[in-house]
C-alpha positions as semicolon CSV with decimal commas, in nm:
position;residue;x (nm);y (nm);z (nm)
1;X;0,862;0,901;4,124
2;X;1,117;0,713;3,900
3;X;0,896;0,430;3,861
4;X;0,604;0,680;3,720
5;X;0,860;0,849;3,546
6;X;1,028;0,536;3,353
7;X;0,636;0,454;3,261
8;X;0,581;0,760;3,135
9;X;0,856;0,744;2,901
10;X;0,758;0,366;2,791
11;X;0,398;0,500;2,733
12;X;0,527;0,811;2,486
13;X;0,787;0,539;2,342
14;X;0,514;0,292;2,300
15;X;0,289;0,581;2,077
16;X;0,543;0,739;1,882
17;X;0,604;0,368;1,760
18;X;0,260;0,285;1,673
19;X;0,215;0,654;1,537
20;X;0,465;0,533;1,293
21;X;0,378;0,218;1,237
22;X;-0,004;0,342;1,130
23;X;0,163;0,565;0,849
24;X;0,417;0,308;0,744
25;X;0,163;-0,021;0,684
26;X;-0,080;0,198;0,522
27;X;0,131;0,332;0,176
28;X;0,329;0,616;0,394
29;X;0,700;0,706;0,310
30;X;0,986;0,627;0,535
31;X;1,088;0,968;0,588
32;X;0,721;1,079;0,658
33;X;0,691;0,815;0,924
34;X;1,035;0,896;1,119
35;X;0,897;1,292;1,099
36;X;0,575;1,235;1,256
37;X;0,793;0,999;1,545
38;X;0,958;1,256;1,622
39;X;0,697;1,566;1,563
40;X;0,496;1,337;1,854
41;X;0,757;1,291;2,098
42;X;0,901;1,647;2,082
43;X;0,551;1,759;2,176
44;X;0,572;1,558;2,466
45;X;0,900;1,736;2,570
46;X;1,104;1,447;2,480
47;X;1,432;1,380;2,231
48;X;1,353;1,129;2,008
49;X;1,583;0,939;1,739
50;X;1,425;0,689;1,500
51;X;1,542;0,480;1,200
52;X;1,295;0,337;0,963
53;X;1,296;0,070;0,713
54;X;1,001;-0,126;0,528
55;X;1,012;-0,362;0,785
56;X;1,129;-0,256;1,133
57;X;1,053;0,111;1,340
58;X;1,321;0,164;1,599
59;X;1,292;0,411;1,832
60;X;1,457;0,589;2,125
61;X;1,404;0,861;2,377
62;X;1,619;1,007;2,588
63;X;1,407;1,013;2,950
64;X;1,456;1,270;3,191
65;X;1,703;1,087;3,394
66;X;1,922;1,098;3,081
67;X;1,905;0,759;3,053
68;X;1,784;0,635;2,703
69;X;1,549;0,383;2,630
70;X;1,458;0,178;2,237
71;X;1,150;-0,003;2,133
72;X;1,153;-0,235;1,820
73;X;0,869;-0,238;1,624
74;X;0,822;-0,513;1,327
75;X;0,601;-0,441;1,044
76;X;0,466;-0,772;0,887
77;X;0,247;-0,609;0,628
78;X;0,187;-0,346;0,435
79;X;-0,124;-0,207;0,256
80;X;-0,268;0,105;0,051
81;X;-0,483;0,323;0,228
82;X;-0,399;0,718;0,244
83;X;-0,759;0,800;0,410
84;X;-0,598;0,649;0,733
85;X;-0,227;0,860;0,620
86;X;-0,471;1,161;0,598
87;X;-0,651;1,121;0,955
88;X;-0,285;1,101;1,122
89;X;-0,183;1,361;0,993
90;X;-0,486;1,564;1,078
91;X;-0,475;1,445;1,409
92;X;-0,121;1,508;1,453
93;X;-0,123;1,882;1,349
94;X;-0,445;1,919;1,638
95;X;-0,229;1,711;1,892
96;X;-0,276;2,038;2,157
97;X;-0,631;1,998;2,190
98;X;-0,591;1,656;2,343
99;X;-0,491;1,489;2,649
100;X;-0,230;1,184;2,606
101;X;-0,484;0,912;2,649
102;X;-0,729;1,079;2,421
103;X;-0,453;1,114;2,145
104;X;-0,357;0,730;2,160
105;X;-0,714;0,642;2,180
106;X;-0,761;0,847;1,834
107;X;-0,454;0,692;1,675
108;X;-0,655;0,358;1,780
109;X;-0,946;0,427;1,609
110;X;-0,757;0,519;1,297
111;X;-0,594;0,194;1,291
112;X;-0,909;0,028;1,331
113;X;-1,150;0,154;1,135
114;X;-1,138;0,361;0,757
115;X;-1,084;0,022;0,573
116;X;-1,184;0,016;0,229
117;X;-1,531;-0,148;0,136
118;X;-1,478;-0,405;-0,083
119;X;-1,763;-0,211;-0,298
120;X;-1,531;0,084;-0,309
121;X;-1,267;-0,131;-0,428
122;X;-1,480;-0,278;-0,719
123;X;-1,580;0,045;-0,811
124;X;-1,204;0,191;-0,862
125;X;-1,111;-0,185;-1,020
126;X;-1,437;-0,149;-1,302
127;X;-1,366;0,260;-1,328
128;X;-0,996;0,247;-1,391
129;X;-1,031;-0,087;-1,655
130;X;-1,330;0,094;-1,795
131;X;-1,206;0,448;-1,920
132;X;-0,841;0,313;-1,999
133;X;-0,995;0,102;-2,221
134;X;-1,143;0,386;-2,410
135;X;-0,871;0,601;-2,358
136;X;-0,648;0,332;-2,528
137;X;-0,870;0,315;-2,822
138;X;-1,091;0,023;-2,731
139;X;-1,456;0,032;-2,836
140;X;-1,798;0,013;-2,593
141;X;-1,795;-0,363;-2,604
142;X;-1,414;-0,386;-2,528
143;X;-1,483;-0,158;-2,190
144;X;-1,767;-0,392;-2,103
145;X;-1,527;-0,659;-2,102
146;X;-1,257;-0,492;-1,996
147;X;-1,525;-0,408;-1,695
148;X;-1,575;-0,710;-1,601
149;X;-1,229;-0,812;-1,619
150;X;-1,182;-0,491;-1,341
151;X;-1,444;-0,655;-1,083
152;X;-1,315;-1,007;-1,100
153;X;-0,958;-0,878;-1,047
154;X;-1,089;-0,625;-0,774
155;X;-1,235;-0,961;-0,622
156;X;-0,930;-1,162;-0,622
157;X;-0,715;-0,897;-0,458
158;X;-0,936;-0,823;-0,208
159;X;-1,002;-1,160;-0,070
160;X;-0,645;-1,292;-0,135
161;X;-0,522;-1,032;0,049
162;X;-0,801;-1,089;0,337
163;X;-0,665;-1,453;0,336
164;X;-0,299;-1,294;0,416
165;X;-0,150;-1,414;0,071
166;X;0,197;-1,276;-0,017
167;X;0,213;-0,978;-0,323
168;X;0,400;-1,181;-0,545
169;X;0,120;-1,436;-0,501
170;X;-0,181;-1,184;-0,548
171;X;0,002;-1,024;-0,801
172;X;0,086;-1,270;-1,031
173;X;-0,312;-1,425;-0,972
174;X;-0,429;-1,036;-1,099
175;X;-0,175;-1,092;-1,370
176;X;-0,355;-1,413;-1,484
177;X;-0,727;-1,287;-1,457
178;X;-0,616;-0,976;-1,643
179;X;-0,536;-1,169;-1,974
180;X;-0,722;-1,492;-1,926
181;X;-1,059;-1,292;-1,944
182;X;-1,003;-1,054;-2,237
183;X;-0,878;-1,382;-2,459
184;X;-1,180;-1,588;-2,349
185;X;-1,343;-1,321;-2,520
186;X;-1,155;-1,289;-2,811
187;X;-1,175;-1,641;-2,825
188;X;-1,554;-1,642;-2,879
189;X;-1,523;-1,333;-3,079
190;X;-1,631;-1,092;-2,869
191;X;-1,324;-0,857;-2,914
192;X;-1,046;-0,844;-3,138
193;X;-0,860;-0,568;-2,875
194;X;-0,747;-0,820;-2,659
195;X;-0,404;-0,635;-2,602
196;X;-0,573;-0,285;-2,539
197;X;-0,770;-0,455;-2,247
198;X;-0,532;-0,664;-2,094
199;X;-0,306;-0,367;-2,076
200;X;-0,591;-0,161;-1,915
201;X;-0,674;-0,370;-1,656
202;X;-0,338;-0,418;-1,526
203;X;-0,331;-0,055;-1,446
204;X;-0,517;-0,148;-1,170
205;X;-0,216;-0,303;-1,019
206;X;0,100;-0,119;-1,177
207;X;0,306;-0,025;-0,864
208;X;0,304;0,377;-0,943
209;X;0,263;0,452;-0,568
210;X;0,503;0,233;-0,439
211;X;0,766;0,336;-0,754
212;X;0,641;0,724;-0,672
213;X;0,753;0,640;-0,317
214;X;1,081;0,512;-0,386
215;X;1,152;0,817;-0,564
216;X;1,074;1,040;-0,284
217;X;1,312;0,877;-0,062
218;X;1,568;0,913;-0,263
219;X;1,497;1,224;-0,293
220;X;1,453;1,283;0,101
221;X;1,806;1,128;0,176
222;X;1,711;0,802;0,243
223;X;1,849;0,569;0,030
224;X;1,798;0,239;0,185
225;X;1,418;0,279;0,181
226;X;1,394;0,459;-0,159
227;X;1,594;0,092;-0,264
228;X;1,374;-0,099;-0,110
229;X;1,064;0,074;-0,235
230;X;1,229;0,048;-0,608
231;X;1,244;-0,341;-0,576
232;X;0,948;-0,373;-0,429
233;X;0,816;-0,197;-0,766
234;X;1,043;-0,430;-0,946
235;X;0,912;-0,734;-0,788
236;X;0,522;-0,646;-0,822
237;X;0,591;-0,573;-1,225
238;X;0,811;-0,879;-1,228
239;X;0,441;-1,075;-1,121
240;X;0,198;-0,909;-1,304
241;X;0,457;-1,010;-1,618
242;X;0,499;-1,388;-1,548
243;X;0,111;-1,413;-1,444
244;X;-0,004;-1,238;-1,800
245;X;0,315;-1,404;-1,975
246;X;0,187;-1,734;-1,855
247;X;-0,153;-1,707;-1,979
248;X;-0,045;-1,560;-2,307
249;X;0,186;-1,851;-2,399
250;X;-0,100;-2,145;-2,344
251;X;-0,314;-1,937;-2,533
252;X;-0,137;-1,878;-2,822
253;X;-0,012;-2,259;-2,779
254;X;-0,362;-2,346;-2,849
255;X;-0,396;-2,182;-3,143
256;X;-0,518;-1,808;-2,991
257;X;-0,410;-1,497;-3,132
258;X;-0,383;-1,168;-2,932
259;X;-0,467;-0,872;-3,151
């Protein structure tokens, strides 16, 4: 009876953890992913305690033997994708109307499928460089460029983050392609806006979600994620800057000028 007990309790550990762990890798707040730990495991009938950081879920339950057991959880990565944050939550308000297995097995098929398309992703990179061009007060042929400027960028991220590349890394790359583009064409003459469209398409990676996150933290209490949130928004503007900054100063050295 203990023995089915104590794997009971490992089971319900074992999900609350990778309940959080869905909503933390996927653009979730800290405080969002220690409520829905707990929201899980009280349904159960268990007390839970959590504390979450960035990195690492810990969480314990108190079994019914009052004896308490923890489970460590490291998150390696993290990624933007609030379709999956949606479907959790979903599923997490219907949690009565399923079985334990058949909840876990749902959480599974959250974590494993709704990943973007990289043709989604292209489309947001093109729309977003597109219409802040224009709404900077660039011309038709400066959105074209600034377009195509989107898709290549859209691209790179992708695939460097397929390959498992650091976000300083793919960061500072998107920095690059976002201002070595628009001066190639001001180069050949194409645009004299070159500023407007650099600036546009590095809206595509300006960390408003993660900076929006940080705030919310702090706002929620928690002040050692809402810190770490803030530098990671710190870090991600300090790399788009040195990857535009870098291509900016060789081409001005050669003789360029940015309008």
């Amino acid at each position: 009876m203990d023995r089915t007990l104590n794997k009971l309790e490992s089971e319900i550990l074992e999900l609350t953890s990778y309940t959080g762990k869905v909503i933390l890798q996927n653009g979730g707040e800290v405080y969002r992913a220690e409520d829905v730990i707990c929201r899980v495991g009280k349904h159960y009938g268990y007390e839970i305690e959590t504390f979450v950081t960035l990195t690492c879920i810990v969480v314990s339950i108190k079994g019914k033997d009052k004896q308490y057991h923890s489970l460590v959880t490291r998150i390696s990565e993290r990624s933007w994708n609030l379709n999956k944050i949606h479907k959790t939550n979903k599923l997490i308000r219907e949690i009565d109307n399923y079985t334990f297995d058949e909840f876990y097995e749902k959480m599974r098929k959250i974590d494993n499928n709704f990943y973007i398309e990289l043709y989604r992703y292209m489309i947001g990179f093109v729309f977003v460089s597109i219409f802040f061009t224009l709404l900077f007060g660039g011309n038709f042929r400066d959105s074209l460029i600034g377009g195509l400027t989107g898709i290549t960028v859209g691209v790179g991220s992708y695939y460097l983050g397929k390959m498992g590349a650091n976000g300083v890394l793919i960061n500072s790359i998107g920095g690059m392609i976002c201002t070595v583009i628009p001066c190639i064409g001001n180069y050949y003459g194409y645009t004299n806006n070159t500023s407007i469209i650099i600036i546009s398409c590095l809206m595509n990676l300006v960390p408003g979600l993660v900076f929006v996150n940080a705030i919310r933290d702090f706002i929620s209490g928690d002040l050692i994620a809402g810190n770490s949130r803030l530098m990671e928004a710190i870090m991600i503007a300090t790399s788009l800057a040195v990857g535009a900054g870098v291509i900016l100063k060789i081409y001005t050295t050669m003789g360029g000028v940015i309008y």
